[in-house]
Tab-separated table of C-alpha atoms in Angstrom:
chain	number	residue	atom	x	y	z
J	1	MET	CA	1.298	-0.351	3.195
J	2	HIS	CA	4.978	0.461	3.498
J	3	SER	CA	6.824	0.795	6.761
J	4	PRO	CA	7.445	4.288	8.175
J	5	PRO	CA	10.033	6.296	6.244
J	6	ASN	CA	13.653	6.254	7.250
J	7	GLY	CA	15.563	9.428	6.539
J	8	ARG	CA	12.947	10.845	4.173
J	9	THR	CA	12.027	14.529	4.016
J	10	VAL	CA	8.627	16.172	3.527
J	11	LEU	CA	7.921	19.854	2.937
J	12	VAL	CA	4.687	20.970	4.618
J	13	THR	CA	3.410	24.391	3.554
J	14	GLY	CA	1.585	26.576	6.050
J	15	ALA	CA	3.012	24.513	8.902
J	16	ALA	CA	3.536	27.318	11.413
J	17	ARG	CA	0.072	26.948	12.929
J	18	ARG	CA	-3.343	25.295	12.859
J	19	LEU	CA	-3.819	22.275	10.602
J	20	GLY	CA	-0.443	22.574	8.873
J	21	ARG	CA	1.274	22.413	12.236
J	22	ALA	CA	-0.658	19.285	13.220
J	23	ILE	CA	0.339	17.662	9.926
J	24	ALA	CA	4.005	18.574	10.409
J	25	LEU	CA	4.039	17.100	13.915
J	26	ALA	CA	2.335	13.889	12.768
J	27	CYS	CA	4.851	13.515	9.936
J	28	ALA	CA	7.752	13.943	12.360
J	29	GLN	CA	6.246	11.365	14.704
J	30	ALA	CA	5.942	8.993	11.725
J	31	GLY	CA	9.658	9.356	11.010
J	32	TRP	CA	9.744	12.124	8.413
J	33	ARG	CA	12.204	14.982	8.590
J	34	VAL	CA	10.009	18.047	8.112
J	35	ALA	CA	10.692	21.260	6.232
J	36	VAL	CA	8.284	23.718	7.870
J	37	HIS	CA	7.085	26.415	5.482
J	38	TYR	CA	5.610	29.676	6.741
J	39	HIS	CA	4.682	33.053	5.293
J	40	THR	CA	4.484	35.606	8.120
J	41	SER	CA	4.349	33.362	11.222
J	42	ARG	CA	8.084	32.886	11.695
J	43	GLN	CA	7.906	32.396	15.469
J	44	GLY	CA	5.173	29.799	15.072
J	45	ALA	CA	7.275	28.006	12.462
J	46	LEU	CA	10.274	27.899	14.792
J	47	GLU	CA	8.052	26.449	17.523
J	48	THR	CA	6.789	23.815	15.097
J	49	VAL	CA	10.375	22.946	14.160
J	50	ALA	CA	11.317	22.586	17.825
J	51	GLU	CA	8.386	20.239	18.465
J	52	CYS	CA	9.108	18.210	15.320
J	53	ALA	CA	12.758	17.909	16.327
J	54	GLU	CA	11.701	16.068	19.488
J	55	TRP	CA	10.644	13.235	17.179
J	56	LYS	CA	12.951	13.685	14.193
J	57	PRO	CA	16.190	15.703	14.219
J	58	GLY	CA	17.154	17.968	11.343
J	59	CYS	CA	13.845	19.769	10.761
J	60	ALA	CA	14.023	23.408	9.647
J	61	ALA	CA	11.843	26.415	8.806
J	62	PHE	CA	11.595	28.142	5.432
J	63	GLY	CA	9.747	31.391	4.777
J	64	ALA	CA	8.107	32.165	1.438
J	65	ASP	CA	5.156	34.100	0.059
J	66	LEU	CA	3.298	31.512	-2.018
J	67	SER	CA	1.386	34.210	-3.868
J	68	ASP	CA	4.699	35.209	-5.456
J	69	GLU	CA	5.696	32.915	-8.341
J	70	ALA	CA	9.445	33.452	-8.019
J	71	ALA	CA	9.381	32.815	-4.252
J	72	THR	CA	7.304	29.684	-4.756
J	73	ARG	CA	9.611	28.317	-7.450
J	74	ALA	CA	12.610	28.933	-5.202
J	75	LEU	CA	11.155	27.228	-2.129
J	76	LEU	CA	11.829	23.553	-2.812
J	77	PRO	CA	15.350	24.196	-4.178
J	78	ARG	CA	16.073	26.089	-0.937
J	79	VAL	CA	14.910	23.093	1.092
J	80	VAL	CA	17.037	20.757	-1.029
J	81	ALA	CA	20.087	22.995	-0.595
J	82	ASP	CA	19.628	23.012	3.190
J	83	LEU	CA	18.300	19.543	3.978
J	84	GLY	CA	19.252	17.442	0.968
J	85	ALA	CA	16.850	15.205	-0.940
J	86	VAL	CA	13.121	15.912	-0.618
J	87	ASP	CA	10.614	13.099	-1.128
J	88	ALA	CA	7.183	14.651	-0.583
J	89	VAL	CA	5.214	17.882	-0.388
J	90	VAL	CA	2.043	18.546	1.587
J	91	ASN	CA	0.206	21.586	0.235
J	92	SER	CA	-1.595	22.783	3.354
J	93	ALA	CA	-1.202	26.576	3.119
J	94	ALA	CA	-4.378	28.303	1.926
J	95	LEU	CA	-6.097	31.661	1.689
J	96	PHE	CA	-9.670	31.706	3.026
J	97	ASP	CA	-11.229	35.134	2.543
J	98	TYR	CA	-14.960	35.720	2.175
J	99	ASP	CA	-16.668	36.677	-1.044
J	100	ASP	CA	-19.853	35.643	-2.827
J	101	ALA	CA	-21.493	36.055	-6.223
J	102	ALA	CA	-22.354	39.678	-5.451
J	103	SER	CA	-18.893	40.729	-4.247
J	104	PHE	CA	-16.753	38.578	-6.579
J	105	GLY	CA	-14.039	40.355	-8.548
J	106	TYR	CA	-10.826	39.626	-10.391
J	107	ALA	CA	-8.553	40.722	-7.542
J	108	VAL	CA	-9.956	38.435	-4.841
J	109	MET	CA	-10.113	35.497	-7.250
J	110	GLU	CA	-6.512	36.022	-8.288
J	111	ARG	CA	-5.336	36.091	-4.662
J	112	HIS	CA	-6.999	32.739	-3.977
J	113	TRP	CA	-5.883	31.287	-7.289
J	114	ARG	CA	-2.225	32.127	-6.658
J	115	THR	CA	-1.966	30.662	-3.157
J	116	ASN	CA	-4.535	27.864	-3.252
J	117	THR	CA	-4.094	26.529	-6.790
J	118	ALA	CA	-1.032	27.805	-8.631
J	119	ALA	CA	1.401	27.349	-5.722
J	120	PRO	CA	0.490	23.672	-5.140
J	121	VAL	CA	0.888	22.976	-8.867
J	122	LEU	CA	4.311	24.636	-8.868
J	123	MET	CA	5.325	22.650	-5.779
J	124	ALA	CA	4.339	19.411	-7.517
J	125	GLN	CA	6.273	20.491	-10.600
J	126	ALA	CA	9.349	21.265	-8.509
J	127	LEU	CA	9.198	17.943	-6.676
J	128	ALA	CA	8.861	16.030	-9.961
J	129	GLU	CA	11.878	17.851	-11.425
J	130	HIS	CA	13.916	17.206	-8.280
J	131	LEU	CA	13.068	13.494	-8.263
J	132	ALA	CA	13.844	13.191	-11.975
J	133	ALA	CA	17.238	14.787	-11.402
J	134	ARG	CA	17.877	12.141	-8.727
J	135	ASP	CA	16.574	9.405	-11.050
J	136	ALA	CA	14.279	8.343	-8.205
J	137	PRO	CA	12.281	5.130	-8.699
J	138	ALA	CA	8.561	4.880	-9.465
J	139	ALA	CA	6.141	5.959	-6.720
J	140	SER	CA	9.006	7.331	-4.640
J	141	GLY	CA	7.557	10.838	-4.445
J	142	CYS	CA	4.211	12.064	-3.187
J	143	VAL	CA	2.225	15.299	-3.228
J	144	VAL	CA	-0.746	15.666	-0.876
J	145	ASN	CA	-3.186	18.500	-1.593
J	146	LEU	CA	-5.467	19.699	1.214
J	147	LEU	CA	-8.969	20.193	-0.204
J	148	ASP	CA	-12.393	20.654	1.436
J	149	GLN	CA	-15.521	18.558	1.890
J	150	LYS	CA	-17.586	21.494	0.583
J	151	LEU	CA	-16.388	20.615	-2.925
J	152	PHE	CA	-18.629	17.553	-2.628
J	153	ASN	CA	-21.409	19.417	-0.813
J	154	PRO	CA	-21.356	22.866	-2.419
J	155	ASN	CA	-22.735	26.134	-1.123
J	156	PRO	CA	-22.181	29.614	-2.601
J	157	ASP	CA	-20.281	31.132	0.340
J	158	PHE	CA	-16.544	31.836	-0.047
J	159	LEU	CA	-16.905	31.738	-3.824
J	160	SER	CA	-13.292	32.453	-4.800
J	161	TYR	CA	-11.916	30.076	-2.163
J	162	THR	CA	-14.235	27.316	-3.351
J	163	LEU	CA	-13.353	27.885	-7.001
J	164	SER	CA	-9.644	27.750	-6.183
J	165	LYS	CA	-10.050	24.479	-4.285
J	166	ALA	CA	-12.233	23.028	-7.056
J	167	ALA	CA	-9.409	23.786	-9.470
J	168	LEU	CA	-6.952	22.094	-7.090
J	169	LEU	CA	-9.198	19.026	-7.004
J	170	SER	CA	-8.981	18.846	-10.800
J	171	ALA	CA	-5.247	19.492	-10.624
J	172	THR	CA	-4.895	16.518	-8.285
J	173	THR	CA	-6.296	14.262	-11.014
J	174	LEU	CA	-4.342	15.894	-13.833
J	175	LEU	CA	-1.044	15.903	-11.942
J	176	ALA	CA	-1.499	12.272	-10.916
J	177	GLN	CA	-1.717	11.456	-14.622
J	178	ALA	CA	1.098	13.765	-15.717
J	179	LEU	CA	3.651	12.954	-13.010
J	180	ALA	CA	3.245	9.172	-12.871
J	181	PRO	CA	4.967	6.843	-12.354
J	182	ARG	CA	7.522	8.675	-10.222
J	183	VAL	CA	5.179	10.978	-8.257
J	184	ARG	CA	1.860	10.123	-6.641
J	185	VAL	CA	-0.687	12.915	-6.091
J	186	VAL	CA	-3.411	12.531	-3.460
J	187	GLY	CA	-6.143	14.819	-2.138
J	188	VAL	CA	-7.287	14.957	1.492
J	189	ALA	CA	-10.585	16.779	2.089
J	190	PRO	CA	-11.375	17.633	5.732
J	191	GLY	CA	-14.708	18.693	7.104
J	192	LEU	CA	-15.118	21.333	9.812
J	193	THR	CA	-11.899	20.802	11.766
J	194	LEU	CA	-10.819	23.945	13.622
J	195	THR	CA	-12.693	26.947	14.896
J	196	SER	CA	-11.902	30.465	13.697
J	197	HIS	CA	-12.666	34.107	14.432
J	198	LEU	CA	-15.914	33.573	12.503
J	199	LEU	CA	-17.250	31.048	15.031
J	200	GLN	CA	-17.879	31.238	18.748
J	201	PRO	CA	-16.715	28.151	20.672
J	202	ALA	CA	-20.299	27.003	21.319
J	203	GLN	CA	-21.157	27.404	17.639
J	204	PHE	CA	-18.148	25.368	16.611
J	205	GLU	CA	-18.928	22.566	19.040
J	206	ALA	CA	-22.531	22.354	17.837
J	207	LEU	CA	-21.679	22.490	14.131
J	208	HIS	CA	-18.903	19.927	14.556
J	209	THR	CA	-21.542	17.348	15.505
J	210	GLN	CA	-23.579	17.871	12.320
J	211	SER	CA	-22.553	14.782	10.385
J	212	PRO	CA	-23.785	11.203	10.002
J	213	LEU	CA	-21.149	10.078	12.514
J	214	GLY	CA	-21.991	12.828	15.005
J	215	ARG	CA	-18.553	14.396	14.666
J	216	SER	CA	-16.476	15.995	11.960
J	217	SER	CA	-12.715	15.771	11.557
J	218	THR	CA	-10.100	16.655	14.153
J	219	PRO	CA	-6.608	17.894	13.306
J	220	GLU	CA	-5.299	14.483	14.352
J	221	ASP	CA	-7.733	12.726	11.975
J	222	VAL	CA	-6.579	14.835	9.049
J	223	ALA	CA	-2.891	14.573	9.909
J	224	SER	CA	-3.019	10.786	10.230
J	225	THR	CA	-4.747	10.582	6.841
J	226	VAL	CA	-1.999	12.693	5.281
J	227	CYS	CA	0.612	10.337	6.762
J	228	PHE	CA	-1.311	7.366	5.365
J	229	ALA	CA	-1.361	8.960	1.916
J	230	LEU	CA	2.364	9.667	2.098
J	231	GLN	CA	3.219	6.104	3.038
J	232	ASN	CA	0.836	4.071	0.862
J	233	HIS	CA	2.534	3.635	-2.498
J	234	SER	CA	-0.592	2.409	-4.292
J	235	ILE	CA	-2.729	5.547	-3.966
J	236	THR	CA	-2.710	8.277	-6.599
J	237	GLY	CA	-5.350	10.476	-8.197
J	238	SER	CA	-7.746	9.849	-5.307
J	239	THR	CA	-9.229	12.212	-2.729
J	240	LEU	CA	-9.807	10.913	0.787
J	241	LEU	CA	-12.697	12.636	2.576
J	242	VAL	CA	-12.111	12.975	6.319
J	243	ASP	CA	-15.254	14.675	7.578
J	244	GLY	CA	-17.458	12.290	9.543
J	245	GLY	CA	-19.633	12.072	6.420
J	246	GLN	CA	-20.481	15.783	6.252
J	247	HIS	CA	-20.203	15.651	2.461
J	248	LEU	CA	-23.253	13.347	2.488
J	249	MET	CA	-25.414	16.083	3.964
J	250	LYS	CA	-26.769	19.239	2.368
J	251	PHE	CA	-25.744	22.583	3.871
J	252	GLU	CA	-27.135	25.777	2.344
J	253	ARG	CA	-24.387	27.949	3.845
J	254	ASP	CA	-20.753	27.585	4.811
J	255	PHE	CA	-20.276	26.451	8.419
J	256	SER	CA	-18.956	29.879	9.380
J	257	MET	CA	-22.246	31.413	8.196
J	258	MET	CA	-24.524	28.916	9.956
J	259	GLN	CA	-26.302	28.977	13.274
J	260	PRO	CA	-26.344	25.609	15.045
């Protein structure tokens, strides 16, 4: 385990709110300067930057639509131009829209594919090119891909989302092979972590306890695992499940479709 970074920069996508925000704050507390990506939540991104700056000066916000290839390719160079060298990317931004086998179609799959799979691959590509241009040493860069415990405990709800994350799981392995030795690529797969408009508070609380450990992941659990992955220079091609063991259980439906 290496000591906390000194003067290193991480780009966290989808960091304006929810889990991405928690990850950005944890990275700043661990000593990382954070580039906060957002799509439409500019005010939330600025608030995240302000909170991160309490721990690490020099953080900044960057807007981009990750479903757009040109915007995605331009994102990391923009961060480099503004903040200087970038050492890591956390791919937290994700689309999570409902479909199933009956409602599946090309359009909804493509939307998930672009944001949840293609954008993280392009971000890894951009980081690798940037590090090569700097002639950075082995294991100096890291990409962390946010996945989902349901990949290891499948159910047919949110079909396009699940397919896009399954592809990202495979990409984590393939990119770890392709980008070594300079870039490490690690997956982090949370369980039920935050409530949403699909769950009432009482439902969320009850479902959160459905795991072998009696609790699923919290934002702090996931964020600390991301920081661990960023700082441990011996991990690549692995996925760390942070879910209280929920992947060991069998759920017939997605949590948002379940009654406690």
